[in-house]
XYZ file of C-alpha atoms in Angstrom:
505
model
C -35.537 -3.094 -43.813
C -38.118 -2.238 -46.475
C -36.421 -0.040 -49.107
C -39.490 2.198 -49.163
C -39.278 2.969 -45.445
C -38.855 6.675 -44.761
C -36.175 6.402 -42.090
C -32.620 7.512 -42.990
C -29.263 8.164 -41.390
C -27.284 11.352 -41.872
C -23.517 11.014 -42.267
C -21.192 13.977 -41.695
C -17.683 13.613 -43.123
C -15.425 16.437 -41.937
C -12.222 16.428 -44.029
C -9.196 18.609 -44.641
C -10.634 20.483 -47.614
C -14.279 20.584 -46.580
C -17.284 18.880 -45.025
C -19.559 16.466 -46.880
C -22.948 15.165 -45.795
C -24.922 12.190 -47.057
C -28.517 11.187 -46.348
C -28.703 7.400 -46.684
C -31.923 5.370 -46.692
C -32.653 1.900 -45.357
C -31.550 0.258 -48.614
C -28.147 1.922 -48.372
C -28.943 4.387 -51.165
C -27.763 7.987 -51.071
C -30.843 10.193 -51.344
C -29.284 13.627 -50.713
C -25.869 15.307 -50.494
C -24.409 18.480 -49.059
C -20.949 20.059 -49.160
C -19.181 23.074 -47.693
C -15.527 24.008 -48.378
C -12.909 24.670 -45.709
C -9.800 26.807 -46.082
C -6.344 26.401 -44.560
C -3.639 28.891 -43.661
C 0.149 28.659 -43.951
C 1.503 31.382 -41.620
C 5.085 30.055 -41.776
C 6.899 27.391 -43.795
C 5.788 23.991 -42.542
C 2.846 25.406 -40.571
C -0.708 24.477 -41.569
C -3.638 25.947 -39.623
C -7.392 25.726 -39.956
C -9.992 27.889 -38.236
C -12.033 25.818 -35.719
C -15.041 28.126 -36.004
C -14.946 27.982 -39.808
C -14.752 24.199 -39.515
C -17.852 24.121 -37.306
C -19.640 26.465 -39.693
C -18.769 24.181 -42.615
C -20.427 21.280 -40.769
C -23.557 23.360 -40.189
C -23.641 24.495 -43.828
C -23.165 20.975 -45.197
C -25.967 19.633 -42.991
C -28.327 22.395 -44.124
C -27.453 21.777 -47.781
C -27.999 18.033 -47.443
C -31.374 18.383 -45.720
C -32.715 21.128 -47.979
C -36.060 19.886 -49.255
C -35.878 16.849 -46.952
C -37.801 16.087 -43.787
C -35.301 16.259 -40.874
C -37.535 14.084 -38.718
C -36.719 11.189 -41.091
C -33.180 11.108 -39.678
C -33.063 8.247 -37.212
C -29.373 8.694 -36.364
C -26.222 10.645 -37.195
C -22.811 9.197 -38.058
C -19.602 11.240 -38.006
C -16.292 10.683 -39.779
C -13.440 13.149 -39.399
C -9.932 14.059 -40.404
C -7.506 12.705 -37.833
C -4.399 13.853 -35.898
C -5.269 17.568 -36.313
C -5.402 19.129 -32.834
C -6.700 22.208 -31.014
C -7.235 23.749 -27.589
C -10.541 25.243 -26.397
C -12.265 26.559 -23.293
C -14.464 23.991 -21.580
C -16.800 26.537 -20.024
C -17.569 28.757 -22.985
C -16.636 26.416 -25.825
C -14.513 29.039 -27.589
C -11.435 27.870 -29.456
C -8.237 29.165 -27.850
C -5.918 28.052 -30.632
C -6.164 27.386 -34.334
C -6.634 23.800 -35.413
C -3.118 22.557 -36.147
C -3.459 20.336 -39.201
C -2.175 16.782 -39.429
C 0.022 18.141 -42.248
C 1.730 20.605 -39.892
C 5.458 20.241 -39.162
C 6.003 23.019 -36.592
C 6.652 20.827 -33.555
C 10.164 19.352 -33.669
C 10.867 16.441 -31.384
C 12.716 17.205 -28.157
C 16.123 15.734 -27.429
C 14.543 13.343 -24.932
C 12.118 12.095 -27.556
C 14.908 11.636 -30.098
C 16.627 9.031 -27.943
C 16.276 5.573 -29.515
C 14.987 4.034 -26.302
C 12.278 6.717 -26.056
C 11.199 6.108 -29.630
C 10.944 2.404 -28.891
C 8.828 3.104 -25.814
C 6.467 5.368 -27.756
C 6.179 2.846 -30.576
C 5.548 -0.094 -28.248
C 2.752 1.685 -26.391
C 1.083 3.874 -29.011
C 1.718 1.711 -32.081
C 3.022 4.817 -33.878
C 6.507 5.978 -34.862
C 7.723 9.305 -33.520
C 6.687 11.837 -36.145
C 5.236 15.378 -36.056
C 2.194 14.184 -38.013
C 0.658 12.696 -34.891
C -1.166 14.770 -32.307
C 1.119 14.422 -29.276
C 3.811 16.818 -30.483
C 1.075 19.259 -31.546
C -0.433 19.023 -28.065
C 2.945 19.809 -26.515
C 3.377 22.835 -28.795
C -0.135 24.117 -28.034
C 0.370 23.837 -24.298
C 3.869 25.330 -24.415
C 2.444 28.268 -26.377
C -0.879 28.922 -24.613
C -0.497 27.283 -21.184
C 3.225 26.772 -20.543
C 2.751 26.051 -16.825
C -0.148 23.678 -17.588
C -2.320 25.579 -15.120
C -5.603 25.888 -17.045
C -5.215 22.541 -18.808
C -4.096 20.844 -15.578
C -7.331 21.938 -13.895
C -9.384 20.718 -16.844
C -10.571 24.244 -17.668
C -9.091 23.976 -21.176
C -9.719 21.020 -23.422
C -7.436 19.331 -25.937
C -8.841 17.249 -28.756
C -8.932 16.012 -32.304
C -11.625 17.112 -34.760
C -14.080 14.430 -33.656
C -13.697 15.650 -30.066
C -14.201 19.306 -31.061
C -17.339 18.490 -33.055
C -18.782 16.245 -30.361
C -18.253 19.066 -27.867
C -20.082 21.525 -30.144
C -22.858 19.017 -30.829
C -23.364 17.684 -27.305
C -21.496 19.865 -24.812
C -19.406 16.912 -23.571
C -15.676 16.326 -23.989
C -15.429 12.922 -25.692
C -13.375 11.170 -28.340
C -13.720 7.909 -30.280
C -11.060 5.234 -29.755
C -9.901 5.048 -33.381
C -9.305 8.796 -33.475
C -7.644 8.640 -30.052
C -5.265 5.956 -31.338
C -3.840 8.527 -33.779
C -2.839 10.979 -31.039
C 0.209 8.996 -29.800
C -1.130 9.468 -26.281
C -3.257 6.307 -26.205
C -1.913 2.904 -25.251
C -3.176 0.946 -28.250
C -3.013 -2.348 -26.331
C -5.022 -1.263 -23.274
C -7.235 1.286 -25.097
C -6.558 3.836 -22.331
C -4.617 7.103 -22.107
C -1.059 6.108 -21.255
C 0.471 7.852 -18.189
C 4.044 7.483 -19.479
C 3.174 8.977 -22.879
C 1.370 11.853 -21.152
C 4.504 12.479 -19.083
C 6.774 12.434 -22.121
C 4.692 15.026 -23.981
C 3.735 16.973 -20.811
C 0.005 16.624 -21.439
C -2.289 16.767 -18.363
C -4.869 13.994 -18.239
C -7.489 16.524 -17.121
C -7.321 18.241 -20.530
C -8.074 15.073 -22.480
C -11.512 13.761 -23.469
C -13.323 10.685 -22.226
C -12.837 7.664 -24.484
C -15.801 6.052 -26.231
C -16.242 3.065 -28.598
C -16.989 3.836 -32.248
C -20.672 3.010 -31.752
C -20.948 4.973 -28.510
C -22.846 5.601 -26.397
C -22.774 9.297 -27.282
C -25.038 12.056 -25.943
C -27.921 13.176 -28.127
C -27.241 15.934 -30.604
C -28.267 19.539 -30.017
C -27.898 22.840 -31.863
C -27.358 21.487 -35.381
C -30.344 22.816 -37.301
C -32.420 21.681 -39.054
C -31.884 18.378 -37.218
C -34.166 18.131 -34.186
C -32.438 18.339 -30.808
C -32.293 14.852 -29.365
C -31.321 13.125 -32.614
C -28.977 10.297 -31.542
C -25.339 10.057 -32.635
C -24.745 6.373 -33.340
C -21.287 6.329 -34.928
C -17.967 8.186 -34.863
C -14.974 7.069 -36.936
C -11.770 8.505 -38.327
C -12.166 9.128 -42.047
C -9.777 6.382 -43.139
C -11.380 3.907 -40.726
C -14.818 4.827 -42.053
C -13.694 4.156 -45.620
C -12.435 0.702 -44.628
C -15.798 0.023 -42.968
C -17.699 1.155 -46.063
C -15.690 -1.213 -48.275
C -17.070 -4.066 -46.161
C -13.503 -5.014 -45.211
C -14.509 -6.665 -41.963
C -11.940 -9.506 -42.004
C -8.134 -9.472 -41.622
C -6.336 -9.401 -44.965
C -8.788 -7.039 -46.676
C -6.863 -3.845 -47.480
C -7.936 -0.475 -48.838
C -6.203 2.708 -49.979
C -7.879 6.100 -49.604
C -6.575 8.855 -51.892
C -7.089 12.345 -50.506
C -4.819 15.250 -49.577
C -2.628 12.454 -48.265
C -3.305 8.739 -48.515
C -3.987 5.955 -46.049
C -3.453 2.265 -46.726
C -5.169 0.192 -44.050
C -6.060 -3.432 -43.381
C -7.270 -5.377 -40.366
C -4.664 -7.504 -38.596
C -4.609 -11.154 -37.560
C -1.551 -10.659 -35.363
C -0.107 -7.326 -34.240
C 3.259 -9.016 -33.687
C 3.689 -9.370 -37.474
C 3.473 -5.627 -38.097
C 6.126 -4.245 -40.466
C 8.205 -1.478 -38.790
C 7.252 0.950 -41.566
C 3.581 0.758 -40.600
C 1.449 1.978 -37.703
C -0.679 -0.075 -35.346
C -4.069 1.616 -35.254
C -7.491 0.991 -33.712
C -9.673 0.498 -36.789
C -12.864 0.645 -34.734
C -14.276 -0.452 -31.409
C -17.763 -1.857 -30.956
C -19.369 -3.296 -27.850
C -16.021 -3.412 -26.024
C -14.343 -5.320 -28.862
C -11.307 -3.456 -30.244
C -10.245 -4.253 -33.824
C -6.627 -3.400 -34.641
C -5.321 -2.551 -38.105
C -2.036 -2.029 -39.895
C -1.830 1.391 -41.529
C 0.623 3.343 -43.613
C 0.145 7.079 -44.139
C 1.444 8.981 -47.151
C 1.645 12.718 -46.497
C 1.343 14.197 -49.997
C -0.709 12.575 -52.735
C -3.558 14.915 -53.655
C -1.469 17.713 -52.130
C 1.301 16.927 -54.620
C -1.143 17.006 -57.527
C -2.494 20.339 -56.334
C 1.011 21.798 -56.061
C 2.022 20.759 -59.570
C -1.325 21.877 -61.002
C -0.926 25.331 -59.463
C 2.698 25.485 -60.609
C 1.588 24.830 -64.190
C -1.482 27.055 -63.978
C -3.896 24.129 -64.398
C -6.822 22.562 -62.608
C -6.336 19.011 -61.282
C -8.548 17.694 -64.103
C -6.439 19.532 -66.688
C -3.291 18.144 -65.077
C -4.618 14.582 -65.406
C -5.498 15.209 -69.058
C -2.018 16.610 -69.728
C -0.386 13.574 -68.092
C -2.439 11.320 -70.339
C -0.849 12.858 -73.437
C 2.525 11.245 -72.703
C 1.563 7.930 -71.087
C 4.995 7.556 -69.473
C 7.920 9.773 -68.496
C 11.451 9.427 -67.074
C 10.824 12.447 -64.823
C 10.237 11.504 -61.180
C 8.609 13.644 -58.471
C 9.078 12.740 -54.795
C 6.619 15.043 -52.966
C 8.455 15.211 -49.659
C 7.144 18.706 -48.942
C 6.879 18.010 -45.216
C 9.099 14.958 -45.060
C 8.031 11.437 -45.994
C 5.560 9.293 -44.111
C 5.182 5.517 -44.321
C 7.137 3.372 -44.740
C 10.122 5.751 -44.357
C 9.020 8.108 -41.542
C 11.704 10.599 -42.499
C 10.713 14.091 -41.366
C 13.925 15.521 -42.870
C 13.205 14.274 -46.406
C 12.714 16.966 -49.052
C 10.674 17.376 -52.213
C 12.625 16.428 -55.311
C 12.210 16.330 -59.086
C 14.763 14.128 -60.848
C 15.707 12.862 -64.315
C 15.040 16.220 -65.953
C 16.553 16.902 -69.379
C 16.343 19.793 -71.841
C 13.641 17.770 -73.559
C 11.443 17.486 -70.464
C 7.992 19.043 -70.845
C 5.050 20.201 -68.769
C 3.389 16.901 -69.634
C 6.348 14.989 -68.179
C 5.952 16.823 -64.877
C 2.189 16.243 -64.932
C 2.755 12.521 -65.449
C 5.329 12.431 -62.654
C 2.818 14.011 -60.275
C 0.195 11.352 -60.998
C 2.786 8.577 -60.896
C 4.101 9.732 -57.506
C 0.754 8.830 -55.947
C 0.799 5.259 -57.240
C 4.477 4.835 -56.338
C 4.042 6.031 -52.747
C 1.000 3.834 -52.200
C 2.979 0.909 -53.668
C 5.711 1.484 -51.070
C 3.114 1.073 -48.321
C 1.345 -1.882 -49.952
C 4.660 -3.760 -49.976
C 4.966 -3.190 -46.213
C 1.333 -4.294 -45.733
C 2.071 -7.484 -47.665
C 4.852 -8.208 -45.195
C 2.378 -7.730 -42.329
C -0.800 -9.498 -43.480
C 0.485 -11.709 -46.303
C 0.167 -11.085 -50.032
C -3.128 -9.304 -50.592
C -5.384 -10.491 -53.412
C -7.059 -7.153 -54.169
C -6.660 -3.528 -53.144
C -9.903 -1.626 -52.510
C -9.575 2.060 -53.415
C -11.567 5.205 -52.760
C -11.164 8.989 -52.674
C -11.215 11.828 -55.161
C -8.078 10.907 -57.107
C -9.458 7.451 -57.929
C -11.685 9.107 -60.537
C -8.546 9.104 -62.718
C -8.536 5.684 -64.460
C -4.901 6.137 -65.500
C -3.896 6.369 -61.830
C -5.869 3.240 -60.965
C -4.308 1.293 -63.838
C -0.848 2.495 -62.820
C -1.574 1.376 -59.269
C -2.559 -2.123 -60.382
C 0.545 -2.350 -62.584
C 2.948 -1.306 -59.824
C 1.600 -3.597 -57.094
C 0.850 -6.523 -59.449
C -2.570 -6.859 -57.828
C -6.125 -6.173 -58.934
C -7.440 -2.766 -57.867
C -11.164 -2.538 -57.060
C -12.232 1.089 -57.251
C -15.340 2.156 -55.403
C -17.749 3.961 -57.693
C -18.808 6.048 -54.702
C -16.524 9.041 -54.164
C -17.815 9.634 -50.621
C -16.810 6.410 -48.940
C -15.757 7.920 -45.587
C -19.210 9.432 -45.185
C -20.818 6.185 -46.297
C -18.862 4.195 -43.707
C -20.121 6.493 -40.951
C -23.649 6.040 -42.331
C -23.277 2.250 -42.344
C -22.185 2.096 -38.711
C -24.852 4.606 -37.644
C -27.513 2.618 -39.489
C -26.363 -0.542 -37.739
C -26.723 1.197 -34.380
C -30.091 2.664 -35.313
C -31.506 -0.692 -36.446
C -31.857 0.222 -40.114
C -30.023 -3.035 -40.874
C -28.384 -5.890 -39.013
C -24.839 -7.219 -39.510
C -25.798 -9.540 -42.384
C -27.840 -6.882 -44.143
C -24.877 -4.515 -43.761
C -22.619 -7.021 -45.516
C -25.189 -7.373 -48.301
C -25.545 -3.649 -49.013
C -24.661 -2.787 -52.644
C -21.035 -1.762 -53.244
C -20.432 -0.825 -56.870
C -16.824 -1.268 -58.000
C -14.698 -1.208 -61.139
C -11.736 -3.578 -61.472
C -8.293 -2.684 -62.857
C -5.888 -5.580 -63.488
C -2.087 -5.486 -63.943
C -1.013 -5.148 -67.584
C 2.787 -4.742 -67.548
C 5.555 -7.323 -67.371
C 7.441 -8.204 -64.219
C 10.648 -6.785 -65.742
C 8.996 -3.445 -66.491
C 7.517 -3.310 -62.990
C 10.913 -3.876 -61.404
C 12.479 -1.181 -63.590
C 9.820 1.391 -62.683
C 10.101 0.627 -58.991
C 13.906 0.801 -59.092
C 13.832 4.270 -60.690
C 11.371 5.439 -58.035
C 13.431 4.103 -55.136
C 16.556 5.751 -56.455
C 14.682 9.064 -56.405
C 13.422 8.406 -52.859
C 17.013 7.733 -51.764
C 18.037 11.175 -53.063
C 15.140 12.885 -51.300
C 15.710 11.258 -47.914
C 17.857 12.433 -45.025
C 21.356 10.956 -45.544
C 21.605 7.663 -43.693
C 24.779 6.931 -41.675
C 27.248 4.778 -43.586
C 28.035 1.352 -42.206
C 31.175 -0.654 -42.954
C 29.228 -3.839 -42.293
C 28.260 -5.346 -45.642
C 25.362 -7.231 -44.082
C 23.977 -3.977 -42.717
C 24.230 -2.390 -46.152
C 22.427 -5.336 -47.666
C 19.710 -5.086 -45.043
C 19.263 -1.357 -45.717
C 19.046 -1.951 -49.460
C 16.396 -4.603 -48.897
C 14.319 -2.044 -46.986
C 13.960 -0.063 -50.170
């Protein structure tokens, strides 16, 4: 495509803290940006809500901001990336939200006794690819229906719709109840092997099939867009991806063994799989994307609190995140360890009963020590997941990174040191949006597959700088802290079992 051609794609990236928009031209260059913030509510401990109407308004505002001074008719296609697992209930006929959006961070829906049975957990894992955990949408769906439609009357007749954020936005943009396969694979209601809603999982969580959206590949087909000014009605939607999946796509990680880490409110480490049978039990089996009836599976580990942990410590100390990073830099290292298990721990532990913990405090500990521990906790948690990924795909050669926290070079260097692997940081902070733009541009004919691979991807490399002995010491201190934060594990008199458990850490 001629770089001077006027045609562009518009990418909408709807995330936990706000909505971003990018206008990307035929050479892959970002020519305009827009952003709108999004709030969240915490009505009870462990509960995290967002307002569906505010979310929709943030999308509209970000689109308007991005296209201000631009010609909307230049937009050949729209791509959408979204936060995942968050779930809501709305009225099919009028389109009004019935419930708040229950965030992926939310912990309100405890697992039932039936679901806590080991054999049930194995069934759920074997079909959905996901461990039983309140982060995923299925338990949120059960809570929503128990609260708003306990007899499943309205949902059972299909009058009320359940869906993730991509489904909600597609409904508002097109009037149809749809969802993309990668997002659907995070609900724990999809059979990841058949790429269909699973009747047994629906029974377990008491979710009527009539309330669920129609499944679509990542590149559609989707209905044409309407009611998103200043875009003309009829503008095609050519791509929908979960935000983490979109970031992997934007890195150009199209082959098994390429692995990326996205640093946001939480973090996702994801890489395409050669063989799903080799998946480490601490990881999830996820649909990375689906195109033209070809489903690409990925290994993924999700960390609940990375940017959220930084935000908490920054607010505790009365600082901005940038000031917190600067304060951490003044010490360079610290014995203080923070395990941000505010809502339990995600991968590779999947321990919903784990707690937040600060350890190794002394009378000499300072604000700077706590600031350093907050930054270090991100790199340590991602390292835990990378080790599980290595067991699934083989030793990775590089780790691609993206997300807001990667702007901190100290964090990126710490990450390279802890995993003993080169870290390639994207110089683009909006990689989820860019991935949606890349797939939409492919569908719109702005580029073909080879041109997509050749698009510029600016990166900075961080290489390990510490000794193996120092790395082992740092990781041992971290794992000791994680042990203290976790739910007590049952003791076993079998020495081999104890050895096996120790190896897990």
